[in-house]
Amino acid sequence: MSTLDVAAIRADFPILKRTVRNDRRLVYLDSGATSQKPYQVLDAERDFYENHNAAVHRGAHLLAEEATDAFEHARANIASFIGANADDLVFTKNATEAINLVSYAFLNATLKSAHKKALPPGSERFILKVGDEILVTEMEHHANLVPWQELCDKTGAVLRWIGLTDEGRLDLSDETLFNERTRIVALTHQSNLLGTVNDIPAIVKSARAVDALILLDSCQSVPHMSVDVSTLGVDFLTWSGHKMLGPLGIGCLWGRADLLAAMPPFITGGSMIEVVSMAGTTFAAPPKRFEAGVPMAAQAVGLSAAVDYLRVLGMDKVAAHEHEMTKATIAGLQSIPGVRIIGPEDLVDRGSAVSFVIEGLHPHDVGQVLDESGVAVRVGQHCAKPVCTRYGIAAATRATYYIYNDLDDVEALIEGVHAAKKFFGV
Amino acid sequence: MSTLDVAAIRADFPILKRTVRNDRRLVYLDSGATSQKPYQVLDAERDFYENHNAAVHRGAHLLAEEATDAFEHARANIASFIGANADDLVFTKNATEAINLVSYAFLNATLKSAHKKALPPGSERFILKVGDEILVTEMEHHANLVPWQELCDKTGAVLRWIGLTDEGRLDLSDETLFNERTRIVALTHQSNLLGTVNDIPAIVKSARAVDALILLDSCQSVPHMSVDVSTLGVDFLTWSGHKMLGPLGIGCLWGRADLLAAMPPFITGGSMIEVVSMAGTTFAAPPKRFEAGVPMAAQAVGLSAAVDYLRVLGMDKVAAHEHEMTKATIAGLQSIPGVRIIGPEDLVDRGSAVSFVIEGLHPHDVGQVLDESGVAVRVGQHCAKPVCTRYGIAAATRATYYIYNDLDDVEALIEGVHAAKKFFGV
Amino acid sequence: MKLENMYQEIILDHYKRPHGKGLNEEFQAEVHHVNPTCGDEITLRVSGNEDGTISVSYDNQGCSISQASASIMFDQINNLNFEHGEGAVEHLVAMLQRAEDPNEDVLGDGIALVGVAQYPARVKCALLPWMAWKDAAIQAGMKKEK
Amino acid sequence: MKLENMYQEIILDHYKRPHGKGLNEEFQAEVHHVNPTCGDEITLRVSGNEDGTISVSYDNQGCSISQASASIMFDQINNLNFEHGEGAVEHLVAMLQRAEDPNEDVLGDGIALVGVAQYPARVKCALLPWMAWKDAAIQAGMKKEK
Ligand SMILES: Cc1ncc(COP(=O)(O)O)c(C=O)c1O
Ligand SMILES: Cc1ncc(COP(=O)(O)O)c(C=O)c1O
């Protein structure tokens, strides 16, 4: 088919060599939950442990120097992948922590200000008053919804949200959602359930008009398309390494330098301090201020190798490749009676997450039949229960694609759906 | 010498095969910062990625089942290593996060209560009033100090601390430090700078007498001695995997079941919820309540292999082995003019972290000369600046030992100290 | 295909024609249990009968396994006392999580759920209604202190 | 041993007999910079002279490299104007982090710090006093807007 040499790519992924139930080849359509890892990433991580392992930023001996170097080079490389400076990239354990880091910056600034404690210059942007508004959307992953609910519960701020159209797009008709009380707009770049790619320039325009900050949850965009913070116009970008060929246990927060500098810390402890006494502590500059404790250096090195892998493929080609599979999936599903796609059926501004329900069949049962034939999909609420509620479903079956998938995999999915219908007689 | 077959152990650690500056053999005396990793751990982690990788607790397909199984077996195995139930063990990214999780339970309970929001039954234990006290010690790692300072700054609670004797022990003479305002006593099991092992039964007795909770920072005890929560009498135990042969990027919080159940969540998002709507969210039971987002499953599997490795050696033998080296180090240093040991010089209730300063020489310069001969020590404030202040030093040189070290390594250290003195002519 | 082991004819029958579905108006305790990963939900009510047994009613949505299991639970547990009901729950747990041999006297059609044990992610589906019953009965004070 | 490359005789001389150590009573700006991992600290004061140059004084504690570097900084920067001082700082950074050839006219004894570049963890020690000077001078408003 397409722009990527899938056979060559597959050869880099050891797990794709294994068989699953009934000795079937693994058709992995769950990269939206987590991607598989190529040798290059696993080898980079292992090389770190076998040759350079030490606690970074905490020693003067040779290993500590090498480890620190490897860690900071990884930071710079990953930052450059999204068009950012190394100093503006913070490592977290996953995207969820990255989003919480920003929500807790609001909480901590608000509380410290109330208790008249020292705050960095510029922190006023993070101090909330009762009645201030946080704006999210109805299509958020729980990771970009619950932290903001919690923030509101603890500060008296009010959560508001942009609803969804029947087609699975943001309903931007209510302009009053953006108003002078709006402090931050937190939304996803691509919905992990609907596949919708949101119109970020429009959101940026509305948010800027009321001087609100913008956090973009890029879990489903950075791995799948070219993302460049130098042109996007948002203030924060959050995503996870494990969905983009990287190791588990590492996520990223990019923030505008002036904003990171204005934020109080979240998790506190070693390596994020300047001077500590029993009576009080001053804090280091970003990104260190937000990286308390011994960090996941090996995982950073692994993620850096993942970024290199994707860079060689080219993110535009990755997106084009996924687009082909998305198109075939939607067409295939549309041809099956009783199947309803949840999310946009047109292919414009749409990623490769395709969710659907089958009349008279529960997704769990669909998933089971697919699994029996080697096709691994995700079933359930996809950490996006409000989306399920919005579209009147209890759960959905979801296929997500990545660089190691091809049209044969799409076909396996479609066949599996037929098989499930047959098995249950619907 | 001793109870461990160090040659056999060393063969399991690939990094010990490399040479460092000037083609010297690596004498790694920085395990207190982070330990090295044996093949067994690296292989377990890699096997997870190559054969079972999936997002745990998020799928019904075979890989997701296998990954979930591996993750939960790791949890049970690691819990049993400290005599605990699997359900009472929470995975975090490091010990620092684990401690923050508890400090934020206090903050969040206090705030939610003030805003009349739902809290789990029993959460009164975590609701602070102005003037309530948090008790720490002057020997804490920044990770077990700064989070409590922050909690006080944000709630009006007051931080108090147990001072230190000239010998490097807790000064428990001021009994009023434990009083009816004391809500939690947070202290280290073994000081990472002084090597002091604290008298936990005494602390437990004093804390229980005033109905205070007890958090034990076990970063420097769980890797080095047998620790059993079923007899220790504390409420929380926190430690990091990377200091006990495990991967970077994973830490542990053990908590008493009734207390974990009473705590509001810290980081929020996917996998820690029960029912989510735009209007509000209910939360899962522990440990899930505290594990938002896709977790570090591969690292859990690696840490489980580390626990198996240590279990085979036997923690009593590990402790005895380190004791031998500690004894030789203290004797060796005591014989060098101008060397001052910071921390207990007797060998009772003392772990293998040995810190010292040399008259007229800065630790950075000492460390550099040692490094030149292949001896990797840590120099600086060891994330324990108040300890440095207490003993009137700007920094110290620290050697820490583990299972792959032996008396030859001690000798290399002592020789290096002589060399440093000679080089700088002091 | 091992699939038929889990989806035995008898399971699919219960799924398609569930027994006892529909909530009684009267009840002493009501619980709502969910399986948050997959969206299975059950609302379950209990009330005590004069003879010390417990009558149960439920409404639910979810996959075939959780729905069939609820139907089987109704057959087996409705109008049992707490002790017997709890015994059945324990027995189901033992069969699904510890591979113990099932006893048809206790589980009835529930023995057909044995194939679920091979799919750990589905065990939760099968247990959901039974655990809801136990929770409701305890909340209604039907568990006697010994 | 490469150690002698870093610890050249001239460095050890500055370390043992530092130039200009001790704070002036009068100053326009004072900064306190630390290297939190190793405990190096410097307090540094600047004040402007009538001719547009800047006089500097300092007190510090730390390793041989940071102390020698402070002494050398004093020799090179005291009573220079901001532009020339900043030039020297930039030049030191270039030598230590980008392996640029040092210019003795600018750095004086500072060219002996070249061996520090091999030890990344020590580069911070060498830069500490110079960065403190720059920060203080900027805080005192000595950097002219262009
Ligand atoms: C006593 C003690 N507490 C806490 C920590 C923090 O551990 P981590 O940095 O892995 O979170 C450490 C080690 O750095 C330690 O030695
Ligand atoms: C859109 C979106 N946001 C946030 C997350 C949370 O990522 P993580 O679980 O890695 O923190 C995910 C994936 O789970 C996601 O798809």
mmCIF file of C-alpha atoms in Angstrom, chain B residues 21-22 24 360-362 364-366 368-369 371-373 378-382 385 393-396 419 423-425, chain D residues 1-4 6-7 12 15-16 35-41 61-65 67 118-122 125:
data_model
loop_
_atom_site.group_PDB
_atom_site.id
_atom_site.type_symbol
_atom_site.label_atom_id
_atom_site.label_comp_id
_atom_site.label_asym_id
_atom_site.label_seq_id
_atom_site.Cartn_x
_atom_site.Cartn_y
_atom_site.Cartn_z
ATOM 1 C CA ARG B 21 38.835 6.306 34.015
ATOM 2 C CA ASN B 22 42.399 5.249 33.293
ATOM 3 C CA ARG B 24 40.530 1.137 36.199
ATOM 4 C CA GLY B 360 41.480 21.241 54.320
ATOM 5 C CA LEU B 361 40.009 19.338 51.394
ATOM 6 C CA HIS B 362 36.679 19.867 49.724
ATOM 7 C CA HIS B 364 34.342 17.535 45.434
ATOM 8 C CA ASP B 365 38.092 17.367 45.135
ATOM 9 C CA VAL B 366 38.255 14.170 47.171
ATOM 10 C CA GLN B 368 37.557 13.614 41.863
ATOM 11 C CA VAL B 369 40.751 11.905 42.972
ATOM 12 C CA ASP B 371 37.042 8.770 40.605
ATOM 13 C CA GLU B 372 40.371 8.966 38.857
ATOM 14 C CA SER B 373 41.279 5.665 40.468
ATOM 15 C CA ARG B 378 28.990 10.533 46.125
ATOM 16 C CA VAL B 379 30.054 14.007 47.179
ATOM 17 C CA GLY B 380 27.907 16.932 48.172
ATOM 18 C CA GLN B 381 24.967 17.418 50.486
ATOM 19 C CA HIS B 382 23.320 14.068 49.763
ATOM 20 C CA LYS B 385 21.379 19.811 53.700
ATOM 21 C CA ILE B 393 30.003 21.126 57.067
ATOM 22 C CA ALA B 394 29.275 22.373 53.574
ATOM 23 C CA ALA B 395 29.359 18.906 52.069
ATOM 24 C CA ALA B 396 30.708 15.406 52.644
ATOM 25 C CA ALA B 419 46.016 9.657 47.427
ATOM 26 C CA PHE B 423 47.714 15.141 45.712
ATOM 27 C CA PHE B 424 46.534 18.279 47.457
ATOM 28 C CA GLY B 425 49.358 18.237 49.967
ATOM 29 C CA MET D 1 46.492 10.597 35.322
ATOM 30 C CA LYS D 2 44.467 13.263 33.648
ATOM 31 C CA LEU D 3 43.874 14.823 37.015
ATOM 32 C CA GLU D 4 46.788 17.196 36.571
ATOM 33 C CA MET D 6 42.320 19.988 35.687
ATOM 34 C CA TYR D 7 44.288 20.742 38.790
ATOM 35 C CA LEU D 12 45.925 25.192 43.057
ATOM 36 C CA TYR D 15 42.783 27.993 45.493
ATOM 37 C CA LYS D 16 45.303 28.234 48.285
ATOM 38 C CA ASN D 35 25.386 24.691 43.574
ATOM 39 C CA PRO D 36 22.861 22.608 45.479
ATOM 40 C CA THR D 37 24.293 19.222 44.651
ATOM 41 C CA CYS D 38 27.731 19.873 46.046
ATOM 42 C CA GLY D 39 27.343 22.770 48.453
ATOM 43 C CA ASP D 40 29.455 25.393 46.689
ATOM 44 C CA GLU D 41 28.276 28.859 47.668
ATOM 45 C CA GLN D 61 33.112 28.361 50.131
ATOM 46 C CA GLY D 62 33.473 25.349 47.922
ATOM 47 C CA CYS D 63 35.801 23.096 46.067
ATOM 48 C CA SER D 64 39.188 24.053 44.678
ATOM 49 C CA ILE D 65 37.782 24.697 41.219
ATOM 50 C CA GLN D 67 37.380 28.896 44.671
ATOM 51 C CA GLN D 118 36.629 17.119 30.576
ATOM 52 C CA TYR D 119 34.586 16.797 33.771
ATOM 53 C CA PRO D 120 31.053 18.025 33.065
ATOM 54 C CA ALA D 121 30.059 17.816 36.718
ATOM 55 C CA ARG D 122 32.770 20.338 37.545
ATOM 56 C CA CYS D 125 31.832 24.784 39.841
#
